[in-house]
Amino acid sequence: MFARRMYGVQSSAVRDLLKHAQRPGIVSLAGGIPAPDLFDIEGLHAALEASVREGGTAVFQYGQTEGEPALREAIAELMRGRGVRCSAEEILVTAGSQQGLDLAARVLLDPGSTVVVERPSYLAALQTFALAEARVLSVPSDDEGMNVDALAERLRPGDARAIYVVPDFGNPTGRTLSLARRRQLVDLALRTGTMILEDDPYGALRFDGQRLPSLHALALEAGAPGRVLHLSSFSKILSPGLRLGWMVAPPEVLRQAALAKQAVDLHSCSLSQRLVMTYLASGRLQARMPLLAEAYRERRDALSAALRRHLGDHLQTNRPDGGMFLWGSVARGLDTARLLEIALEEGVIFVPGAAFHADEPETHTLRLSYSTVRPDTAETAAERLARAWRRFEAERPH
Amino acid sequence: MFARRMYGVQSSAVRDLLKHAQRPGIVSLAGGIPAPDLFDIEGLHAALEASVREGGTAVFQYGQTEGEPALREAIAELMRGRGVRCSAEEILVTAGSQQGLDLAARVLLDPGSTVVVERPSYLAALQTFALAEARVLSVPSDDEGMNVDALAERLRPGDARAIYVVPDFGNPTGRTLSLARRRQLVDLALRTGTMILEDDPYGALRFDGQRLPSLHALALEAGAPGRVLHLSSFSKILSPGLRLGWMVAPPEVLRQAALAKQAVDLHSCSLSQRLVMTYLASGRLQARMPLLAEAYRERRDALSAALRRHLGDHLQTNRPDGGMFLWGSVARGLDTARLLEIALEEGVIFVPGAAFHADEPETHTLRLSYSTVRPDTAETAAERLARAWRRFEAERPH
């Protein structure tokens, strides 16, 4: 009775887990959500009040599919501040970068088309590609991000329609694609005529090291601006509940994506758009970014240290330069899904790594989010996880 | 370079026309938009303020894919008031009913699946079905809505995945599906195992006659509640800019639609949802509906009368019992697309009827929206249209 595509889509393990996160007393390292205590509530309220006061009926009326012109302008300026040269005409306002991903999939992928992803990769991107009935080609990654050499060996011109990559502090691994590999990836995309889907929700949350040039910027430098479709979002830097993100796309792609959006939801929320327009005009975002980065750095450090203290070498984690996630692993052969069952009983949750693999799941991996975990809670989380670990070890046959 | 589906989707003639509607001095009979002067701005502001004041950070945070529980509850109650028996668990909050339509298409239709529509039909539904690469089977309609006899002759079990119908005051025709045909359609859907997509954005805007039972209610009565997927929206009764609609669906369909929504945009705007929750709790909507209906009735009457006065028998229009549209026609053989070109020069626009036909376009038809046209403006619109008509006639060969 259902369309074929629905048999390939699985419910998000993360969203399913979030139901547990609501239970009183549970410490969640599972969410990929920004810290609510870091929301600029005062600034959001002020912007909301001003936009409603000055917006008249337009705040509640239908708007343009591409987005409010002034917001597209402000986003283009924001992008230029990130080193991405673009104009307002290249911006499509979307319902979070998730919708950008879905629109890109609908515009670029036919059933059976191949899309390249990193292994592990963003879970909801895998869902979107499953919904598009795409064939997913997983490429291994390491601390420098996607292994572009491994991809280059397998990718011939015309093989794939798109390469999906989160270059900065990716979900779930927190890894950053190195500069050398960025250049290599853009070069490969040019040689093979493949579009790059650059998904960058986290790049602005860098707290260590220097920002690397985006794939969009590198493609422009290489004289091929049409090769990269760049996605980003206000979800991680301002508010996810407003459901606003954007796509930076070459004109002919943007036209198609806007056409798809007409049929998908007509346009994004007018109220949210005006709120964000007003907020951006206030200049508060630029002022807040260092505070946000500093707070997340502190949380990364606190959770890393607590895990080290309580779990020692049993749990290995990396040390990302930004974003919200630690990527961890226990000894090969162990299954973090079982560890989670025990951890839930102990009052702490995380996401087992298997969910982020389109194939060849590495069941001994896990994602630990520090974004909503204050330093004292990090200690509690690590203690509980250590208790769970001891029970987990005790039930293994010797 | 683009997915095959994009070659079948055309830009909305209406949305393209709306750009002209912004030009100063133009009187627009083209929009399918609710009257901004009838927005309950005071009530919306009060609800917004209260929901932000009481909502804390949740107003700006991620939410559940299915929608805010309290909003789903309130919508279920609203539906029960419309004679649709359902519980909160059967409600999926969507980004307007447009997204409900897209989710339904993704859950139910494979490329090549057949979907039945009325001729003429809602333009953005045709776009959604084109995006789904569905085969569209158009069934003629008349003043009682879709000609179900004509459909019954052609439809065998398993032929179509869905029948799309706007039973009340449909866009573009303003027509209502008669009770006899509703029963016939539900019966046909049961016999052939076809799902009905009942799209009802306008039903609450009835100003003449009695509300007829929904197809959802009739299917329930017939012991087959799973046969109808019902869509509706706050766009026409409260505010379209908030982008909130809903789907009433049997549990297994709702589960699939929510799964698709995870991949499509995660969830609908938290701020909009809380605003609408608060607004519904205030009881203002029920109090306002008679005012809205009365205002639209007055506008229908004013435009009808002015057109009659200025264009006489040259333009035939119907007299819908609710909604926002008059459906009109000029003599067969004439092309309203050419009339529009002249009308635009005279300062008035409408939508030529051809755009609403998936096939066999009737080029002598047109859609005239009275929703945003106050009585004095109706006079101006009709005068200008009559001037355009005279020029149009003058250029015809004798």
Coordinates of N, CA, C and O in Angstrom, one line a residue, chain B residues 176-295:
Chain B
T176 N -18.5 22.7 -4.7 CA -18.6 21.8 -3.6 C -19.1 20.5 -4.1 O -20.1 20.4 -4.9
L177 N -18.5 19.4 -3.6 CA -18.9 18.0 -4.0 C -20.2 17.7 -3.3 O -20.3 17.9 -2.1
S178 N -21.2 17.4 -4.1 CA -22.6 17.1 -3.5 C -22.5 15.9 -2.6 O -21.7 15.1 -2.7
L179 N -23.5 15.8 -1.7 CA -23.6 14.7 -0.8 C -23.7 13.4 -1.5 O -23.0 12.4 -1.1
A180 N -24.5 13.3 -2.5 CA -24.7 12.1 -3.2 C -23.4 11.6 -3.8 O -23.0 10.5 -3.7
R181 N -22.6 12.6 -4.4 CA -21.3 12.2 -5.0 C -20.3 11.8 -3.9 O -19.4 11.0 -4.2
R182 N -20.4 12.5 -2.7 CA -19.5 12.1 -1.7 C -19.7 10.6 -1.3 O -18.7 9.9 -1.2
R183 N -20.9 10.2 -1.2 CA -21.2 8.8 -0.8 C -20.7 7.9 -1.9 O -20.1 6.8 -1.7
Q184 N -20.9 8.3 -3.1 CA -20.5 7.5 -4.3 C -19.0 7.4 -4.4 O -18.5 6.3 -4.7
L185 N -18.3 8.5 -4.0 CA -16.9 8.5 -4.1 C -16.3 7.6 -3.0 O -15.3 6.8 -3.3
V186 N -16.8 7.7 -1.8 CA -16.3 6.8 -0.7 C -16.5 5.3 -1.1 O -15.7 4.5 -1.0
D187 N -17.7 5.1 -1.7 CA -18.1 3.7 -2.1 C -17.1 3.2 -3.1 O -16.6 2.1 -3.1
L188 N -16.8 4.1 -4.1 CA -15.9 3.7 -5.2 C -14.5 3.5 -4.6 O -13.8 2.5 -5.0
A189 N -14.0 4.3 -3.7 CA -12.7 4.1 -3.0 C -12.6 2.8 -2.3 O -11.6 2.1 -2.4
L190 N -13.7 2.4 -1.7 CA -13.7 1.1 -0.9 C -13.7 0.0 -1.9 O -12.9 -1.0 -1.8
R191 N -14.5 0.1 -3.0 CA -14.6 -1.0 -4.0 C -13.2 -1.2 -4.7 O -12.9 -2.3 -5.0
T192 N -12.5 -0.1 -4.9 CA -11.3 -0.2 -5.7 C -10.1 -0.2 -4.9 O -9.0 -0.3 -5.4
G193 N -10.2 -0.1 -3.5 CA -9.0 -0.1 -2.7 C -8.2 1.1 -2.9 O -6.9 1.0 -2.8
T194 N -8.8 2.3 -3.2 CA -8.0 3.5 -3.4 C -8.1 4.4 -2.2 O -9.2 4.6 -1.6
M195 N -7.0 5.1 -1.9 CA -7.0 6.0 -0.8 C -7.6 7.4 -1.4 O -7.2 7.8 -2.5
I196 N -8.4 8.0 -0.5 CA -8.8 9.4 -0.9 C -8.0 10.4 -0.1 O -7.8 10.3 1.1
L197 N -7.5 11.3 -0.9 CA -6.8 12.5 -0.3 C -7.8 13.6 -0.3 O -8.1 14.2 -1.3
E198 N -8.3 13.9 0.9 CA -9.4 14.9 1.1 C -8.7 16.2 1.5 O -8.2 16.3 2.7
D199 N -8.6 17.2 0.7 CA -7.9 18.4 1.0 C -9.0 19.5 1.3 O -9.8 19.9 0.5
D200 N -9.0 20.0 2.6 CA -10.0 20.9 3.0 C -9.5 22.2 3.6 O -9.7 22.4 4.8
P201 N -8.9 23.0 2.9 CA -8.4 24.3 3.5 C -9.6 25.3 3.6 O -9.4 26.2 4.4
Y202 N -10.6 25.1 2.8 CA -11.6 26.2 2.7 C -13.0 25.9 3.4 O -13.8 26.8 3.6
G203 N -13.2 24.6 3.8 CA -14.5 24.2 4.3 C -15.0 25.1 5.4 O -16.3 25.3 5.5
A204 N -14.1 25.6 6.3 CA -14.6 26.4 7.4 C -15.1 27.8 7.0 O -15.8 28.5 7.8
L205 N -14.8 28.1 5.7 CA -15.3 29.4 5.2 C -16.6 29.3 4.5 O -16.7 29.8 3.3
R206 N -17.5 28.7 5.1 CA -18.8 28.5 4.4 C -19.7 29.7 4.8 O -19.9 30.0 6.0
F207 N -20.4 30.3 3.9 CA -21.3 31.4 4.2 C -22.7 31.2 3.7 O -23.6 31.9 4.1
D208 N -22.9 30.2 2.9 CA -24.3 29.8 2.5 C -24.5 28.3 2.7 O -23.5 27.6 2.5
G209 N -25.7 27.9 3.0 CA -26.0 26.5 3.1 C -25.4 25.8 4.3 O -24.8 26.4 5.1
Q210 N -25.6 24.5 4.3 CA -25.2 23.6 5.4 C -23.9 22.9 5.1 O -23.7 22.4 4.0
R211 N -23.0 22.8 6.1 CA -21.8 21.9 6.0 C -22.2 20.5 5.6 O -23.1 19.9 6.3
L212 N -21.6 19.9 4.6 CA -21.8 18.5 4.3 C -20.8 17.7 5.0 O -19.7 18.1 5.4
P213 N -21.2 16.4 5.3 CA -20.2 15.6 6.0 C -18.9 15.4 5.1 O -19.0 15.3 3.9
S214 N -17.8 15.4 5.8 CA -16.5 15.2 5.1 C -16.5 13.7 4.6 O -17.2 12.8 5.1
L215 N -15.6 13.5 3.6 CA -15.3 12.2 3.1 C -14.8 11.3 4.3 O -15.1 10.1 4.4
H216 N -14.0 11.9 5.1 CA -13.4 11.2 6.3 C -14.5 10.7 7.2 O -14.5 9.5 7.5
A217 N -15.5 11.5 7.4 CA -16.7 11.1 8.3 C -17.5 10.0 7.6 O -17.9 9.0 8.2
L218 N -17.7 10.1 6.3 CA -18.5 9.2 5.5 C -17.8 7.8 5.5 O -18.4 6.8 5.5
A219 N -16.4 7.9 5.3 CA -15.7 6.6 5.3 C -15.8 5.9 6.7 O -15.9 4.7 6.7
L220 N -15.7 6.7 7.7 CA -15.9 6.1 9.1 C -17.2 5.5 9.2 O -17.3 4.3 9.7
E221 N -18.2 6.2 8.7 CA -19.6 5.7 8.7 C -19.7 4.4 8.0 O -20.4 3.4 8.4
A222 N -19.0 4.3 6.9 CA -19.0 3.1 6.1 C -18.1 2.0 6.6 O -17.9 0.9 6.0
G223 N -17.5 2.2 7.8 CA -16.7 1.2 8.4 C -15.3 1.1 7.9 O -14.6 0.1 8.0
A224 N -14.8 2.2 7.2 CA -13.5 2.1 6.5 C -12.7 3.4 6.8 O -12.4 4.1 5.9
P225 N -12.4 3.7 8.1 CA -11.8 4.9 8.4 C -10.4 5.1 7.7 O -9.9 6.2 7.5
G226 N -9.8 4.0 7.4 CA -8.4 4.0 6.9 C -8.4 4.5 5.4 O -7.3 4.6 4.8
R227 N -9.5 4.7 4.8 CA -9.5 5.0 3.4 C -9.3 6.5 3.0 O -9.2 6.8 1.9
V228 N -9.4 7.3 4.1 CA -9.3 8.8 3.8 C -8.2 9.4 4.6 O -8.1 9.2 5.8
L229 N -7.4 10.1 3.8 CA -6.3 10.9 4.5 C -6.8 12.4 4.3 O -7.0 12.9 3.2
H230 N -7.1 13.0 5.4 CA -7.7 14.3 5.4 C -6.7 15.4 5.7 O -5.9 15.3 6.6
L231 N -6.6 16.5 4.9 CA -5.7 17.6 5.1 C -6.4 18.9 5.3 O -7.4 19.1 4.7
S232 N -5.9 19.7 6.2 CA -6.4 21.0 6.4 C -5.3 21.9 6.9 O -4.2 21.5 7.0
S233 N -5.7 23.2 7.2 CA -4.7 24.2 7.4 C -5.2 25.4 8.2 O -6.4 25.7 8.2
F234 N -4.3 26.1 8.8 CA -4.7 27.3 9.5 C -4.5 28.5 8.5 O -4.8 29.7 8.9
S235 N -4.0 28.2 7.3 CA -3.7 29.3 6.4 C -4.9 30.2 6.0 O -4.7 31.4 5.9
K236 N -6.0 29.6 5.8 CA -7.1 30.4 5.3 C -8.0 31.0 6.4 O -8.8 31.9 6.2
I237 N -7.9 30.4 7.6 CA -8.7 30.8 8.7 C -8.0 31.6 9.8 O -8.6 32.3 10.6
L238 N -6.7 31.6 9.7 CA -5.9 32.3 10.8 C -4.7 33.1 10.2 O -4.7 34.3 10.2
S239 N -3.8 32.4 9.6 CA -2.6 33.0 9.0 C -1.8 32.0 8.2 O -1.4 30.9 8.7
P240 N -1.6 32.4 6.9 CA -0.8 31.5 6.1 C 0.7 31.5 6.3 O 1.4 30.6 6.1
G241 N 1.2 32.7 6.8 CA 2.6 32.9 7.0 C 3.2 32.1 8.1 O 4.4 31.8 8.1
L242 N 2.4 31.6 9.0 CA 2.8 30.7 10.0 C 3.1 29.3 9.5 O 3.8 28.5 10.2
R243 N 2.7 29.0 8.3 CA 2.9 27.7 7.7 C 2.5 26.5 8.6 O 3.4 25.7 8.9
L244 N 1.3 26.5 9.0 CA 0.8 25.4 9.8 C -0.5 24.8 9.2 O -1.4 25.5 9.0
G245 N -0.4 23.5 9.0 CA -1.5 22.7 8.6 C -1.5 21.4 9.3 O -0.7 21.2 10.2
W246 N -2.3 20.5 8.9 CA -2.3 19.2 9.5 C -2.9 18.1 8.6 O -3.6 18.4 7.7
M247 N -2.6 16.9 9.0 CA -3.0 15.7 8.3 C -3.8 14.9 9.4 O -3.3 14.8 10.5
V248 N -5.0 14.4 9.0 CA -5.6 13.4 9.9 C -5.5 12.1 9.1 O -6.0 12.0 8.0
A249 N -4.8 11.1 9.7 CA -4.5 9.9 9.0 C -4.6 8.7 9.9 O -4.4 8.8 11.1
P250 N -4.9 7.6 9.3 CA -4.9 6.3 10.1 C -3.5 6.1 10.6 O -2.5 6.5 10.0
P251 N -3.4 5.4 11.8 CA -2.1 5.3 12.5 C -1.0 4.8 11.6 O 0.1 5.4 11.6
E252 N -1.2 3.8 10.7 CA 0.0 3.3 10.0 C 0.4 4.3 8.9 O 1.6 4.4 8.6
V253 N -0.5 5.1 8.4 CA -0.2 6.1 7.4 C 0.5 7.2 8.1 O 1.5 7.8 7.6
L254 N 0.0 7.6 9.2 CA 0.6 8.7 10.0 C 2.1 8.4 10.4 O 3.0 9.2 10.3
R255 N 2.3 7.1 10.7 CA 3.7 6.7 11.1 C 4.6 6.9 9.9 O 5.7 7.4 10.0
Q256 N 4.1 6.5 8.7 CA 5.0 6.6 7.5 C 5.2 8.1 7.2 O 6.3 8.5 6.8
A257 N 4.1 8.9 7.3 CA 4.2 10.3 7.0 C 5.2 11.0 7.9 O 6.0 11.9 7.5
A258 N 5.2 10.6 9.2 CA 6.1 11.2 10.2 C 7.5 10.8 9.9 O 8.4 11.6 10.0
L259 N 7.7 9.6 9.4 CA 9.0 9.1 9.1 C 9.5 10.0 7.9 O 10.7 10.4 7.9
A260 N 8.7 10.2 6.9 CA 9.1 11.0 5.8 C 9.4 12.4 6.3 O 10.4 13.0 5.8
K261 N 8.6 12.9 7.2 CA 8.8 14.3 7.7 C 10.1 14.5 8.4 O 10.8 15.5 8.3
Q262 N 10.5 13.4 9.1 CA 11.9 13.4 9.8 C 12.9 13.8 8.7 O 13.8 14.6 9.0
A263 N 12.9 13.2 7.6 CA 13.9 13.4 6.5 C 13.7 14.6 5.8 O 14.6 15.1 5.1
V264 N 12.5 15.2 5.9 CA 12.1 16.4 5.0 C 12.4 17.7 5.7 O 12.9 18.6 5.1
D265 N 12.0 17.8 7.0 CA 12.3 19.1 7.7 C 12.4 18.9 9.2 O 12.3 19.9 9.9
L266 N 12.4 17.6 9.7 CA 12.5 17.3 11.1 C 11.2 17.6 11.9 O 10.6 16.7 12.5
H267 N 10.7 18.8 11.8 CA 9.5 19.2 12.4 C 9.1 20.6 12.0 O 9.9 21.3 11.4
S268 N 7.8 21.0 12.3 CA 7.4 22.3 11.9 C 7.7 23.3 13.0 O 8.0 23.0 14.1
C269 N 7.8 24.6 12.6 CA 8.2 25.7 13.4 C 7.6 25.7 14.8 O 6.4 25.7 15.0
S270 N 8.5 25.6 15.8 CA 8.0 25.6 17.2 C 7.3 26.8 17.6 O 6.3 26.8 18.3
L271 N 7.8 28.0 17.2 CA 7.2 29.3 17.5 C 5.8 29.3 17.0 O 4.9 29.7 17.7
S272 N 5.6 29.0 15.7 CA 4.3 29.0 15.1 C 3.4 28.1 15.8 O 2.2 28.4 16.1
Q273 N 3.8 26.9 16.2 CA 3.0 25.9 16.8 C 2.5 26.4 18.2 O 1.3 26.3 18.5
R274 N 3.4 27.1 18.9 CA 3.0 27.5 20.2 C 2.1 28.7 20.1 O 1.1 28.9 20.9
L275 N 2.4 29.6 19.1 CA 1.4 30.7 18.9 C 0.0 30.2 18.7 O -0.9 30.6 19.3
V276 N -0.1 29.2 17.8 CA -1.4 28.7 17.4 C -2.1 28.0 18.5 O -3.3 28.1 18.8
M277 N -1.3 27.2 19.3 CA -1.8 26.5 20.5 C -2.5 27.5 21.4 O -3.6 27.3 21.9
T278 N -1.8 28.6 21.7 CA -2.2 29.6 22.6 C -3.5 30.3 22.0 O -4.4 30.6 22.7
Y279 N -3.4 30.6 20.7 CA -4.6 31.3 20.1 C -5.8 30.4 20.2 O -6.9 30.9 20.5
L280 N -5.7 29.1 19.9 CA -6.8 28.2 19.9 C -7.4 28.1 21.4 O -8.6 28.1 21.6
A281 N -6.5 28.1 22.3 CA -6.9 28.0 23.7 C -7.7 29.3 24.1 O -8.5 29.2 25.0
S282 N -7.4 30.4 23.5 CA -8.1 31.7 23.8 C -9.6 31.7 23.4 O -10.4 32.5 23.8
G283 N -10.0 30.7 22.5 CA -11.3 30.7 22.0 C -11.7 31.7 21.0 O -12.8 31.8 20.5
R284 N -10.7 32.5 20.5 CA -11.0 33.6 19.6 C -11.4 33.0 18.2 O -12.1 33.7 17.5
L285 N -10.8 31.9 17.8 CA -11.1 31.4 16.5 C -12.6 31.1 16.2 O -13.1 31.6 15.2
Q286 N -13.2 30.4 17.2 CA -14.6 30.1 17.0 C -15.4 31.4 16.9 O -16.4 31.5 16.1
A287 N -15.0 32.4 17.7 CA -15.8 33.7 17.7 C -15.6 34.4 16.4 O -16.5 35.1 16.0
R288 N -14.4 34.2 15.8 CA -14.2 35.0 14.6 C -14.7 34.4 13.3 O -14.9 35.1 12.3
M289 N -14.9 33.1 13.3 CA -15.3 32.4 12.1 C -16.6 33.0 11.4 O -16.6 33.2 10.2
P290 N -17.6 33.4 12.2 CA -18.8 34.0 11.5 C -18.4 35.4 10.9 O -18.9 35.7 9.8
L291 N -17.6 36.1 11.5 CA -17.1 37.4 11.0 C -16.4 37.2 9.6 O -16.7 37.9 8.7
L292 N -15.5 36.2 9.6 CA -14.8 35.9 8.4 C -15.7 35.5 7.3 O -15.7 36.0 6.2
A293 N -16.6 34.6 7.6 CA -17.6 34.1 6.6 C -18.4 35.3 6.1 O -18.6 35.4 4.9
E294 N -18.9 36.1 7.0 CA -19.7 37.3 6.6 C -18.9 38.2 5.6 O -19.5 38.7 4.6
A295 N -17.7 38.5 6.0 CA -16.9 39.4 5.2 C -16.6 38.8 3.8 O -16.7 39.5 2.8

